[in-house]
C-alpha cells in the first residue's frame, strides 16, 4: 500500500477532506501518516491504517519517506518545503490545495469531473505535482462543463458572490460575530422603527467595537467588492485567476476570456456566480439545458422558475452538498448568442477538498 502523508489536515479544507475520506472509506486503501508543524509525537487521528503518532511537518527526512504528500497547510508551507523536497531528490506525488504551484508548467490543476483525461494522461507522462484550482473557478467549470465540452463558449463574464469561508475559518467566525453584534443592538432597541434601526446599525458598523480584525471591514449587512491582492490590470487577484486557471484546466488552444467582479458576501460556505455567457453561435435554450444538465454527475439544472430557483439555487439549499446547481438560464435581450445563468456550489467540497480527494485516489490506482 502507498504511504500517504497529510499536512494541514486540521484546517478547514483539511477537515472537510478528512470527513469525505472517512465517509467514503478511502483510508482502507492507503497507509496514512499525519504531520504537524507544532505537535509531532502526539496521537494521530484514529483512521484505518494510520500511523499512531503525529510526525514533524518541517522535517524533510520524514516527509521524503512518503510516496504521496497531500498539503492543505497553505501557500507559505508549500513555498518553503516543496522546493527543498524536490531539490533533495524526493520524487513522490505532491497534491496541494494552495495556489502557489498552480500556474507552474510542471503542475496540473485538477478538477476530476472536467479534466480527468488530462490528469490520467499527465500521470502516465510522469507529472508529479497536482494542485486544486481556485474554488470559484472549479465551481464555474463544473457548472459550465457541457458548453465547454462542445466548444460553444466565446467568453464568460462572471459576477461572484463569495462566502466568508473562502477567506478562512477566522473570517467565518468574524462574520458570525458581526451578526451577533447586529443582533444585540437590535434586541436592545425593541421599539425602534426600521429607519431608526438602520441608523443605529450604520453607526455600529463604523464603530471601533464592531469586530472586523480579519476582514478589516463589515461583511454583515454589507458586501465587499474586492477579494485577494491588487493586480496591475486593475483586477483583483481572484478575478485574474478565473481566466488563467480555467484555460489551464481546460487546456484550451485559444484562450476563452473569463472576467468579472468578485464580491465577498455574508454567505458561510457557498460561492455563487451570476453569469453572462457569450456563445460562438446561437443555440436553442433546450439544447443548452440538455448539454449543461448532462455534462457530469455533479451539475444539476434548476428550472428557470421563481419557485424552483428560490428553493434550489441558494447557499442555504446547497451548503454541505456535492451538487453544483445552475439555473436562471435564459437568452438575454442583448442578442441571440447571449445567455444568462446563475450557479453556485459548496466552496469547501468541489471548491477545495473533493478535487484533491479524487486525484489522491487516482494516484493509488
Ligand atoms: N480565494 C477564494 C476566496 C477561496 O477568497 O473565496 C479559495 O479558492
mmCIF file of C-alpha atoms and ligand atoms in Angstrom:
data_model
loop_
_atom_site.group_PDB
_atom_site.id
_atom_site.type_symbol
_atom_site.label_atom_id
_atom_site.label_comp_id
_atom_site.label_asym_id
_atom_site.label_seq_id
_atom_site.Cartn_x
_atom_site.Cartn_y
_atom_site.Cartn_z
ATOM 1 C CA UNK A 1 0.000 0.000 0.000
ATOM 2 C CA UNK A 2 1.192 3.525 -0.761
ATOM 3 C CA UNK A 3 2.357 5.710 2.101
ATOM 4 C CA UNK A 4 0.378 8.955 2.134
ATOM 5 C CA UNK A 5 1.354 11.912 4.330
ATOM 6 C CA UNK A 6 -1.215 14.568 5.245
ATOM 7 C CA UNK A 7 -0.203 18.094 6.230
ATOM 8 C CA UNK A 8 -2.732 20.756 7.282
ATOM 9 C CA UNK A 9 -5.439 18.157 7.870
ATOM 10 C CA UNK A 10 -6.866 20.118 10.842
ATOM 11 C CA UNK A 11 -7.594 23.322 8.916
ATOM 12 C CA UNK A 12 -10.912 23.929 7.218
ATOM 13 C CA UNK A 13 -10.133 22.348 3.817
ATOM 14 C CA UNK A 14 -8.135 19.570 5.513
ATOM 15 C CA UNK A 15 -11.012 18.776 7.889
ATOM 16 C CA UNK A 16 -13.515 18.571 5.041
ATOM 17 C CA UNK A 17 -11.097 16.299 3.157
ATOM 18 C CA UNK A 18 -10.734 14.027 6.223
ATOM 19 C CA UNK A 19 -14.505 13.900 6.624
ATOM 20 C CA UNK A 20 -15.067 12.960 2.977
ATOM 21 C CA UNK A 21 -12.329 10.313 3.064
ATOM 22 C CA UNK A 22 -13.789 8.802 6.229
ATOM 23 C CA UNK A 23 -17.322 8.812 4.772
ATOM 24 C CA UNK A 24 -16.110 7.053 1.618
ATOM 25 C CA UNK A 25 -13.823 4.550 3.439
ATOM 26 C CA UNK A 26 -10.801 5.814 1.497
ATOM 27 C CA UNK A 27 -8.297 5.281 4.319
ATOM 28 C CA UNK A 28 -8.523 1.479 3.854
ATOM 29 C CA UNK A 29 -6.755 1.942 0.503
ATOM 30 C CA UNK A 30 -3.539 3.533 1.849
ATOM 31 C CA UNK A 31 -1.202 3.765 4.805
ATOM 32 C CA UNK A 32 -1.760 7.216 6.332
ATOM 33 C CA UNK A 33 0.730 9.402 8.165
ATOM 34 C CA UNK A 34 -0.372 12.649 9.754
ATOM 35 C CA UNK A 35 2.103 15.510 10.044
ATOM 36 C CA UNK A 36 2.013 18.517 12.339
ATOM 37 C CA UNK A 37 4.075 21.718 12.427
ATOM 38 C CA UNK A 38 3.694 22.024 16.203
ATOM 39 C CA UNK A 39 2.546 18.777 17.835
ATOM 40 C CA UNK A 40 4.648 15.932 16.455
ATOM 41 C CA UNK A 41 4.669 12.964 18.832
ATOM 42 C CA UNK A 42 1.026 13.479 19.843
ATOM 43 C CA UNK A 43 -1.615 10.951 18.865
ATOM 44 C CA UNK A 44 -2.669 10.888 15.226
ATOM 45 C CA UNK A 45 -6.339 10.651 14.181
ATOM 46 C CA UNK A 46 -7.632 7.120 14.527
ATOM 47 C CA UNK A 47 -8.441 6.342 10.928
ATOM 48 C CA UNK A 48 -7.861 2.957 9.308
ATOM 49 C CA UNK A 49 -4.189 2.075 8.627
ATOM 50 C CA UNK A 50 -2.889 5.305 10.194
ATOM 51 C CA UNK A 51 0.468 5.551 11.929
ATOM 52 C CA UNK A 52 -0.405 6.297 15.571
ATOM 53 C CA UNK A 53 1.807 9.365 16.189
ATOM 54 C CA UNK A 54 1.953 12.743 14.512
ATOM 55 C CA UNK A 55 5.159 13.317 12.524
ATOM 56 C CA UNK A 56 7.079 16.616 12.224
ATOM 57 C CA UNK A 57 5.849 18.579 9.189
ATOM 58 C CA UNK A 58 9.049 20.617 8.875
ATOM 59 C CA UNK A 59 11.398 17.578 8.690
ATOM 60 C CA UNK A 60 12.320 16.705 5.136
ATOM 61 C CA UNK A 61 13.656 13.324 6.253
ATOM 62 C CA UNK A 62 10.208 12.224 7.487
ATOM 63 C CA UNK A 63 8.306 13.835 4.621
ATOM 64 C CA UNK A 64 10.508 12.211 1.993
ATOM 65 C CA UNK A 65 9.623 8.714 3.240
ATOM 66 C CA UNK A 66 6.134 9.225 1.763
ATOM 67 C CA UNK A 67 5.011 8.116 -1.708
ATOM 68 C CA UNK A 68 2.397 10.874 -1.756
ATOM 69 C CA UNK A 69 2.081 14.104 0.233
ATOM 70 C CA UNK A 70 -1.231 15.944 0.496
ATOM 71 C CA UNK A 71 -0.891 19.509 1.760
ATOM 72 C CA UNK A 72 -3.775 21.686 2.924
ATOM 73 C CA UNK A 73 -1.345 23.692 5.051
ATOM 74 C CA UNK A 74 -1.317 26.799 2.856
ATOM 75 C CA UNK A 75 0.922 28.638 0.424
ATOM 76 C CA UNK A 76 3.683 29.606 2.834
ATOM 77 C CA UNK A 77 4.307 25.983 3.747
ATOM 78 C CA UNK A 78 4.354 24.953 0.080
ATOM 79 C CA UNK A 79 6.780 27.764 -0.810
ATOM 80 C CA UNK A 80 9.132 26.754 1.966
ATOM 81 C CA UNK A 81 9.019 22.954 1.934
ATOM 82 C CA UNK A 82 8.179 21.822 -1.600
ATOM 83 C CA UNK A 83 11.322 23.198 -3.372
ATOM 84 C CA UNK A 84 13.567 21.729 -0.681
ATOM 85 C CA UNK A 85 11.948 18.300 -1.003
ATOM 86 C CA UNK A 86 12.389 18.273 -4.769
ATOM 87 C CA UNK A 87 15.939 19.671 -4.503
ATOM 88 C CA UNK A 88 16.975 16.766 -2.344
ATOM 89 C CA UNK A 89 15.561 14.326 -4.894
ATOM 90 C CA UNK A 90 12.158 13.380 -3.481
ATOM 91 C CA UNK A 91 10.154 12.064 -6.458
ATOM 92 C CA UNK A 92 6.809 11.350 -4.803
ATOM 93 C CA UNK A 93 3.465 12.844 -5.774
ATOM 94 C CA UNK A 94 2.678 16.263 -4.288
ATOM 95 C CA UNK A 95 -1.032 17.115 -4.012
ATOM 96 C CA UNK A 96 -1.775 20.644 -2.851
ATOM 97 C CA UNK A 97 -4.734 22.885 -2.055
ATOM 98 C CA UNK A 98 -2.685 26.109 -2.134
ATOM 99 C CA UNK A 99 -2.371 28.300 -5.218
ATOM 100 C CA UNK A 100 1.473 28.533 -5.113
ATOM 101 C CA UNK A 101 2.208 25.907 -7.790
ATOM 102 C CA UNK A 102 -0.982 26.154 -9.865
ATOM 103 C CA UNK A 103 0.381 28.047 -12.831
ATOM 104 C CA UNK A 104 3.766 26.254 -12.974
ATOM 105 C CA UNK A 105 4.419 24.322 -16.179
ATOM 106 C CA UNK A 106 5.131 21.096 -14.333
ATOM 107 C CA UNK A 107 1.885 21.049 -12.379
ATOM 108 C CA UNK A 108 -1.655 20.131 -13.359
ATOM 109 C CA UNK A 109 -4.707 21.893 -11.909
ATOM 110 C CA UNK A 110 -7.011 19.033 -11.011
ATOM 111 C CA UNK A 111 -10.767 19.010 -11.444
ATOM 112 C CA UNK A 112 -11.771 15.388 -11.925
ATOM 113 C CA UNK A 113 -15.247 15.823 -13.435
ATOM 114 C CA UNK A 114 -13.849 18.201 -16.053
ATOM 115 C CA UNK A 115 -10.250 17.167 -16.762
ATOM 116 C CA UNK A 116 -9.911 13.540 -15.689
ATOM 117 C CA UNK A 117 -8.334 12.627 -19.051
ATOM 118 C CA UNK A 118 -5.673 15.287 -18.611
ATOM 119 C CA UNK A 119 -4.955 14.048 -15.068
ATOM 120 C CA UNK A 120 -4.579 10.462 -16.225
ATOM 121 C CA UNK A 121 -2.506 11.316 -19.245
ATOM 122 C CA UNK A 122 -0.256 13.547 -17.063
ATOM 123 C CA UNK A 123 0.233 10.754 -14.549
ATOM 124 C CA UNK A 124 1.223 8.439 -17.389
ATOM 125 C CA UNK A 125 3.732 11.105 -18.558
ATOM 126 C CA UNK A 126 5.272 11.202 -15.077
ATOM 127 C CA UNK A 127 3.816 14.511 -13.821
ATOM 128 C CA UNK A 128 4.111 14.564 -10.027
ATOM 129 C CA UNK A 129 2.551 17.872 -8.970
ATOM 130 C CA UNK A 130 -1.229 18.136 -8.761
ATOM 131 C CA UNK A 131 -2.919 21.249 -7.436
ATOM 132 C CA UNK A 132 -6.568 22.005 -6.675
ATOM 133 C CA UNK A 133 -7.953 25.040 -8.536
ATOM 134 C CA UNK A 134 -9.373 28.242 -7.148
ATOM 135 C CA UNK A 135 -12.782 27.448 -5.668
ATOM 136 C CA UNK A 136 -14.760 29.854 -7.851
ATOM 137 C CA UNK A 137 -13.053 28.577 -10.991
ATOM 138 C CA UNK A 138 -13.641 24.902 -10.147
ATOM 139 C CA UNK A 139 -17.319 25.510 -9.394
ATOM 140 C CA UNK A 140 -17.768 27.573 -12.576
ATOM 141 C CA UNK A 141 -16.239 24.854 -14.752
ATOM 142 C CA UNK A 142 -18.291 22.041 -13.232
ATOM 143 C CA UNK A 143 -21.404 24.144 -13.907
ATOM 144 C CA UNK A 144 -20.496 25.144 -17.492
ATOM 145 C CA UNK A 145 -18.791 21.860 -18.415
ATOM 146 C CA UNK A 146 -21.443 20.978 -21.015
ATOM 147 C CA UNK A 147 -20.850 24.174 -23.004
ATOM 148 C CA UNK A 148 -17.048 23.975 -22.826
ATOM 149 C CA UNK A 149 -17.119 20.318 -23.962
ATOM 150 C CA UNK A 150 -18.908 21.395 -27.133
ATOM 151 C CA UNK A 151 -16.532 24.345 -27.614
ATOM 152 C CA UNK A 152 -19.525 26.691 -27.616
ATOM 153 C CA UNK A 153 -18.204 29.419 -25.325
ATOM 154 C CA UNK A 154 -16.775 32.637 -26.792
ATOM 155 C CA UNK A 155 -16.423 34.372 -23.421
ATOM 156 C CA UNK A 156 -17.932 34.479 -19.939
ATOM 157 C CA UNK A 157 -18.483 37.404 -17.606
ATOM 158 C CA UNK A 158 -18.844 36.141 -14.065
ATOM 159 C CA UNK A 159 -20.026 38.267 -11.162
ATOM 160 C CA UNK A 160 -19.329 36.363 -7.964
ATOM 161 C CA UNK A 161 -20.964 36.326 -4.537
ATOM 162 C CA UNK A 162 -18.323 34.587 -2.417
ATOM 163 C CA UNK A 163 -18.820 33.158 1.040
ATOM 164 C CA UNK A 164 -16.817 34.019 4.148
ATOM 165 C CA UNK A 165 -15.261 30.513 4.255
ATOM 166 C CA UNK A 166 -13.117 31.364 1.222
ATOM 167 C CA UNK A 167 -11.268 33.873 3.396
ATOM 168 C CA UNK A 168 -10.649 31.285 6.152
ATOM 169 C CA UNK A 169 -12.085 29.910 9.374
ATOM 170 C CA UNK A 170 -11.349 33.046 11.408
ATOM 171 C CA UNK A 171 -13.234 35.156 8.878
ATOM 172 C CA UNK A 172 -16.247 32.840 9.028
ATOM 173 C CA UNK A 173 -16.356 33.260 12.783
ATOM 174 C CA UNK A 174 -15.882 37.009 12.451
ATOM 175 C CA UNK A 175 -18.923 37.223 10.163
ATOM 176 C CA UNK A 176 -20.977 35.459 12.841
ATOM 177 C CA UNK A 177 -19.540 37.791 15.490
ATOM 178 C CA UNK A 178 -20.581 40.762 13.393
ATOM 179 C CA UNK A 179 -24.078 39.291 13.072
ATOM 180 C CA UNK A 180 -24.183 38.762 16.839
ATOM 181 C CA UNK A 181 -23.275 42.398 17.375
ATOM 182 C CA UNK A 182 -26.058 43.428 14.979
ATOM 183 C CA UNK A 183 -28.489 41.125 16.809
ATOM 184 C CA UNK A 184 -27.539 42.527 20.207
ATOM 185 C CA UNK A 185 -28.109 46.113 19.029
ATOM 186 C CA UNK A 186 -31.450 45.086 17.504
ATOM 187 C CA UNK A 187 -32.557 43.371 20.721
ATOM 188 C CA UNK A 188 -31.609 46.448 22.770
ATOM 189 C CA UNK A 189 -33.916 48.674 20.689
ATOM 190 C CA UNK A 190 -37.215 46.765 20.536
ATOM 191 C CA UNK A 191 -39.400 49.775 19.796
ATOM 192 C CA UNK A 192 -37.241 51.382 17.110
ATOM 193 C CA UNK A 193 -38.572 51.846 13.565
ATOM 194 C CA UNK A 194 -36.813 50.334 10.537
ATOM 195 C CA UNK A 195 -35.186 53.684 9.678
ATOM 196 C CA UNK A 196 -34.036 54.260 13.261
ATOM 197 C CA UNK A 197 -32.556 50.767 13.314
ATOM 198 C CA UNK A 198 -30.761 51.373 10.003
ATOM 199 C CA UNK A 199 -29.076 54.471 11.526
ATOM 200 C CA UNK A 200 -28.049 52.519 14.625
ATOM 201 C CA UNK A 201 -26.627 49.680 12.513
ATOM 202 C CA UNK A 202 -24.699 52.016 10.217
ATOM 203 C CA UNK A 203 -23.198 53.735 13.284
ATOM 204 C CA UNK A 204 -22.428 50.342 14.839
ATOM 205 C CA UNK A 205 -20.672 49.087 11.692
ATOM 206 C CA UNK A 206 -18.282 52.030 11.615
ATOM 207 C CA UNK A 207 -17.586 51.960 15.361
ATOM 208 C CA UNK A 208 -14.340 50.576 16.754
ATOM 209 C CA UNK A 209 -16.172 47.942 18.808
ATOM 210 C CA UNK A 210 -17.604 46.232 15.690
ATOM 211 C CA UNK A 211 -15.499 43.043 15.189
ATOM 212 C CA UNK A 212 -13.512 43.380 11.945
ATOM 213 C CA UNK A 213 -9.931 42.324 12.702
ATOM 214 C CA UNK A 214 -9.880 39.721 9.915
ATOM 215 C CA UNK A 215 -11.954 41.262 7.127
ATOM 216 C CA UNK A 216 -10.917 44.789 8.074
ATOM 217 C CA UNK A 217 -14.475 45.889 7.190
ATOM 218 C CA UNK A 218 -18.048 44.939 8.000
ATOM 219 C CA UNK A 219 -19.321 41.998 5.963
ATOM 220 C CA UNK A 220 -22.601 41.566 7.861
ATOM 221 C CA UNK A 221 -25.158 43.981 6.322
ATOM 222 C CA UNK A 222 -22.557 44.780 3.667
ATOM 223 C CA UNK A 223 -20.768 43.457 0.556
ATOM 224 C CA UNK A 224 -17.028 43.733 -0.164
ATOM 225 C CA UNK A 225 -16.215 44.008 -3.873
ATOM 226 C CA UNK A 226 -12.531 43.100 -3.605
ATOM 227 C CA UNK A 227 -11.034 39.655 -2.891
ATOM 228 C CA UNK A 228 -7.283 38.980 -2.620
ATOM 229 C CA UNK A 229 -4.493 41.342 -3.718
ATOM 230 C CA UNK A 230 -4.315 44.039 -6.422
ATOM 231 C CA UNK A 231 -3.083 43.177 -9.918
ATOM 232 C CA UNK A 232 -1.541 45.698 -12.368
ATOM 233 C CA UNK A 233 -4.521 45.070 -14.711
ATOM 234 C CA UNK A 234 -6.903 46.650 -12.179
ATOM 235 C CA UNK A 235 -8.356 43.228 -11.468
ATOM 236 C CA UNK A 236 -8.289 41.690 -8.033
ATOM 237 C CA UNK A 237 -6.162 38.527 -7.942
ATOM 238 C CA UNK A 238 -9.344 36.477 -7.507
ATOM 239 C CA UNK A 239 -10.674 37.980 -10.774
ATOM 240 C CA UNK A 240 -7.355 37.343 -12.550
ATOM 241 C CA UNK A 241 -7.393 33.671 -11.575
ATOM 242 C CA UNK A 242 -10.667 32.934 -13.413
ATOM 243 C CA UNK A 243 -9.299 33.119 -16.946
ATOM 244 C CA UNK A 244 -5.784 31.791 -16.399
ATOM 245 C CA UNK A 245 -6.797 28.828 -14.273
ATOM 246 C CA UNK A 246 -9.908 27.890 -16.264
ATOM 247 C CA UNK A 247 -7.971 27.855 -19.536
ATOM 248 C CA UNK A 248 -5.211 25.769 -17.970
ATOM 249 C CA UNK A 249 -7.728 23.255 -16.571
ATOM 250 C CA UNK A 250 -9.466 23.015 -19.948
ATOM 251 C CA UNK A 251 -6.201 23.084 -21.950
ATOM 252 C CA UNK A 252 -7.827 25.439 -24.453
ATOM 253 C CA UNK A 253 -5.974 26.045 -27.735
ATOM 254 C CA UNK A 254 -7.250 29.628 -27.888
ATOM 255 C CA UNK A 255 -7.855 31.482 -24.639
ATOM 256 C CA UNK A 256 -11.522 31.810 -23.680
ATOM 257 C CA UNK A 257 -11.814 35.177 -21.886
ATOM 258 C CA UNK A 258 -13.415 34.934 -18.438
ATOM 259 C CA UNK A 259 -13.639 38.082 -16.342
ATOM 260 C CA UNK A 260 -15.906 39.899 -13.921
ATOM 261 C CA UNK A 261 -16.133 41.349 -10.437
ATOM 262 C CA UNK A 262 -15.533 39.136 -7.396
ATOM 263 C CA UNK A 263 -17.508 40.123 -4.332
ATOM 264 C CA UNK A 264 -17.460 38.819 -0.759
ATOM 265 C CA UNK A 265 -20.960 38.416 0.699
ATOM 266 C CA UNK A 266 -22.322 37.205 4.013
ATOM 267 C CA UNK A 267 -22.866 33.553 2.996
ATOM 268 C CA UNK A 268 -20.997 30.962 5.052
ATOM 269 C CA UNK A 269 -19.585 28.343 2.645
ATOM 270 C CA UNK A 270 -21.230 28.548 -0.781
ATOM 271 C CA UNK A 271 -19.839 30.643 -3.605
ATOM 272 C CA UNK A 272 -22.446 31.876 -6.110
ATOM 273 C CA UNK A 273 -21.885 33.396 -9.551
ATOM 274 C CA UNK A 274 -24.125 35.390 -11.884
ATOM 275 C CA UNK A 275 -23.014 34.700 -15.456
ATOM 276 C CA UNK A 276 -23.283 36.312 -18.858
ATOM 277 C CA UNK A 277 -22.288 33.646 -21.362
ATOM 278 C CA UNK A 278 -21.441 34.668 -24.922
ATOM 279 C CA UNK A 279 -21.733 31.686 -27.244
ATOM 280 C CA UNK A 280 -19.879 31.270 -30.541
ATOM 281 C CA UNK A 281 -23.180 30.558 -32.306
ATOM 282 C CA UNK A 282 -26.825 30.761 -31.421
ATOM 283 C CA UNK A 283 -28.372 27.697 -29.850
ATOM 284 C CA UNK A 284 -31.825 26.728 -28.692
ATOM 285 C CA UNK A 285 -32.405 27.045 -24.956
ATOM 286 C CA UNK A 286 -33.484 23.396 -24.710
ATOM 287 C CA UNK A 287 -30.192 22.278 -26.342
ATOM 288 C CA UNK A 288 -28.200 24.259 -23.794
ATOM 289 C CA UNK A 289 -30.274 22.854 -20.934
ATOM 290 C CA UNK A 290 -29.557 19.333 -22.137
ATOM 291 C CA UNK A 291 -25.836 19.965 -22.615
ATOM 292 C CA UNK A 292 -25.441 21.631 -19.226
ATOM 293 C CA UNK A 293 -27.601 19.232 -17.221
ATOM 294 C CA UNK A 294 -25.933 16.046 -18.530
ATOM 295 C CA UNK A 295 -22.285 17.111 -18.597
ATOM 296 C CA UNK A 296 -21.132 15.353 -15.407
ATOM 297 C CA UNK A 297 -22.694 13.673 -12.366
ATOM 298 C CA UNK A 298 -22.467 16.793 -10.175
ATOM 299 C CA UNK A 299 -24.043 19.615 -12.149
ATOM 300 C CA UNK A 300 -27.778 19.994 -11.572
ATOM 301 C CA UNK A 301 -30.018 22.025 -13.848
ATOM 302 C CA UNK A 302 -32.609 24.096 -11.998
ATOM 303 C CA UNK A 303 -35.701 25.172 -13.927
ATOM 304 C CA UNK A 304 -35.900 28.906 -14.528
ATOM 305 C CA UNK A 305 -38.990 29.445 -12.401
ATOM 306 C CA UNK A 306 -39.294 31.570 -9.286
ATOM 307 C CA UNK A 307 -40.302 28.624 -7.090
ATOM 308 C CA UNK A 308 -37.523 26.255 -8.211
ATOM 309 C CA UNK A 309 -34.890 28.999 -8.142
ATOM 310 C CA UNK A 310 -35.642 30.116 -4.606
ATOM 311 C CA UNK A 311 -35.892 26.514 -3.399
ATOM 312 C CA UNK A 312 -32.790 25.076 -5.109
ATOM 313 C CA UNK A 313 -30.446 27.845 -6.180
ATOM 314 C CA UNK A 314 -29.321 29.417 -2.901
ATOM 315 C CA UNK A 315 -26.429 28.913 -0.478
ATOM 316 C CA UNK A 316 -28.969 27.800 2.148
ATOM 317 C CA UNK A 317 -30.042 24.922 -0.131
ATOM 318 C CA UNK A 318 -26.591 23.903 -1.355
ATOM 319 C CA UNK A 319 -24.334 24.212 1.699
ATOM 320 C CA UNK A 320 -22.698 20.864 2.558
ATOM 321 C CA UNK A 321 -23.742 19.242 -0.743
ATOM 322 C CA UNK A 322 -21.650 17.969 -3.632
ATOM 323 C CA UNK A 323 -24.115 19.047 -6.307
ATOM 324 C CA UNK A 324 -23.400 22.182 -8.333
ATOM 325 C CA UNK A 325 -26.744 23.661 -9.421
ATOM 326 C CA UNK A 326 -27.063 26.001 -12.380
ATOM 327 C CA UNK A 327 -30.266 27.855 -13.181
ATOM 328 C CA UNK A 328 -31.735 31.204 -14.275
ATOM 329 C CA UNK A 329 -30.801 30.023 -17.761
ATOM 330 C CA UNK A 330 -32.372 32.198 -20.446
ATOM 331 C CA UNK A 331 -31.485 34.047 -23.605
ATOM 332 C CA UNK A 332 -30.697 37.671 -22.823
ATOM 333 C CA UNK A 333 -32.129 40.703 -24.601
ATOM 334 C CA UNK A 334 -28.529 41.540 -25.630
ATOM 335 C CA UNK A 335 -28.729 39.136 -28.611
ATOM 336 C CA UNK A 336 -29.357 35.516 -29.512
ATOM 337 C CA UNK A 337 -25.872 34.329 -28.550
ATOM 338 C CA UNK A 338 -26.000 35.849 -25.035
ATOM 339 C CA UNK A 339 -27.275 33.705 -22.168
ATOM 340 C CA UNK A 340 -27.837 34.475 -18.517
ATOM 341 C CA UNK A 341 -27.194 31.898 -15.787
ATOM 342 C CA UNK A 342 -26.698 31.660 -12.047
ATOM 343 C CA UNK A 343 -24.692 28.898 -10.418
ATOM 344 C CA UNK A 344 -23.331 28.030 -7.001
ATOM 345 C CA UNK A 345 -21.589 25.328 -5.031
ATOM 346 C CA UNK A 346 -20.074 24.416 -1.707
ATOM 347 C CA UNK A 347 -16.727 26.172 -1.618
ATOM 348 C CA UNK A 348 -15.132 23.551 0.634
ATOM 349 C CA UNK A 349 -16.341 20.438 -1.259
ATOM 350 C CA UNK A 350 -15.959 20.717 -5.068
ATOM 351 C CA UNK A 351 -14.409 24.137 -4.436
ATOM 352 C CA UNK A 352 -11.484 22.694 -2.462
ATOM 353 C CA UNK A 353 -11.375 19.217 -0.883
ATOM 354 C CA UNK A 354 -13.081 16.983 -3.440
ATOM 355 C CA UNK A 355 -10.712 17.588 -6.389
ATOM 356 C CA UNK A 356 -7.799 16.688 -4.056
ATOM 357 C CA UNK A 357 -9.556 13.532 -2.890
ATOM 358 C CA UNK A 358 -10.221 12.427 -6.482
ATOM 359 C CA UNK A 359 -6.619 12.893 -7.591
ATOM 360 C CA UNK A 360 -5.332 11.147 -4.471
ATOM 361 C CA UNK A 361 -7.471 8.096 -5.256
ATOM 362 C CA UNK A 362 -6.168 8.106 -8.827
ATOM 363 C CA UNK A 363 -2.557 8.116 -7.668
ATOM 364 C CA UNK A 364 -3.320 4.969 -5.627
ATOM 365 C CA UNK A 365 -4.787 3.116 -8.597
HETATM 366 N N1 LIG B 1 -9.889 32.650 -2.959
HETATM 367 C C1 LIG B 1 -11.145 32.104 -2.585
HETATM 368 C C2 LIG B 1 -11.926 33.081 -1.752
HETATM 369 C C3 LIG B 1 -11.008 30.854 -1.790
HETATM 370 O O1 LIG B 1 -11.323 34.000 -1.200
HETATM 371 O O2 LIG B 1 -13.118 32.930 -1.635
HETATM 372 C C4 LIG B 1 -10.263 29.708 -2.306
HETATM 373 O O3 LIG B 1 -10.126 29.484 -3.634
#
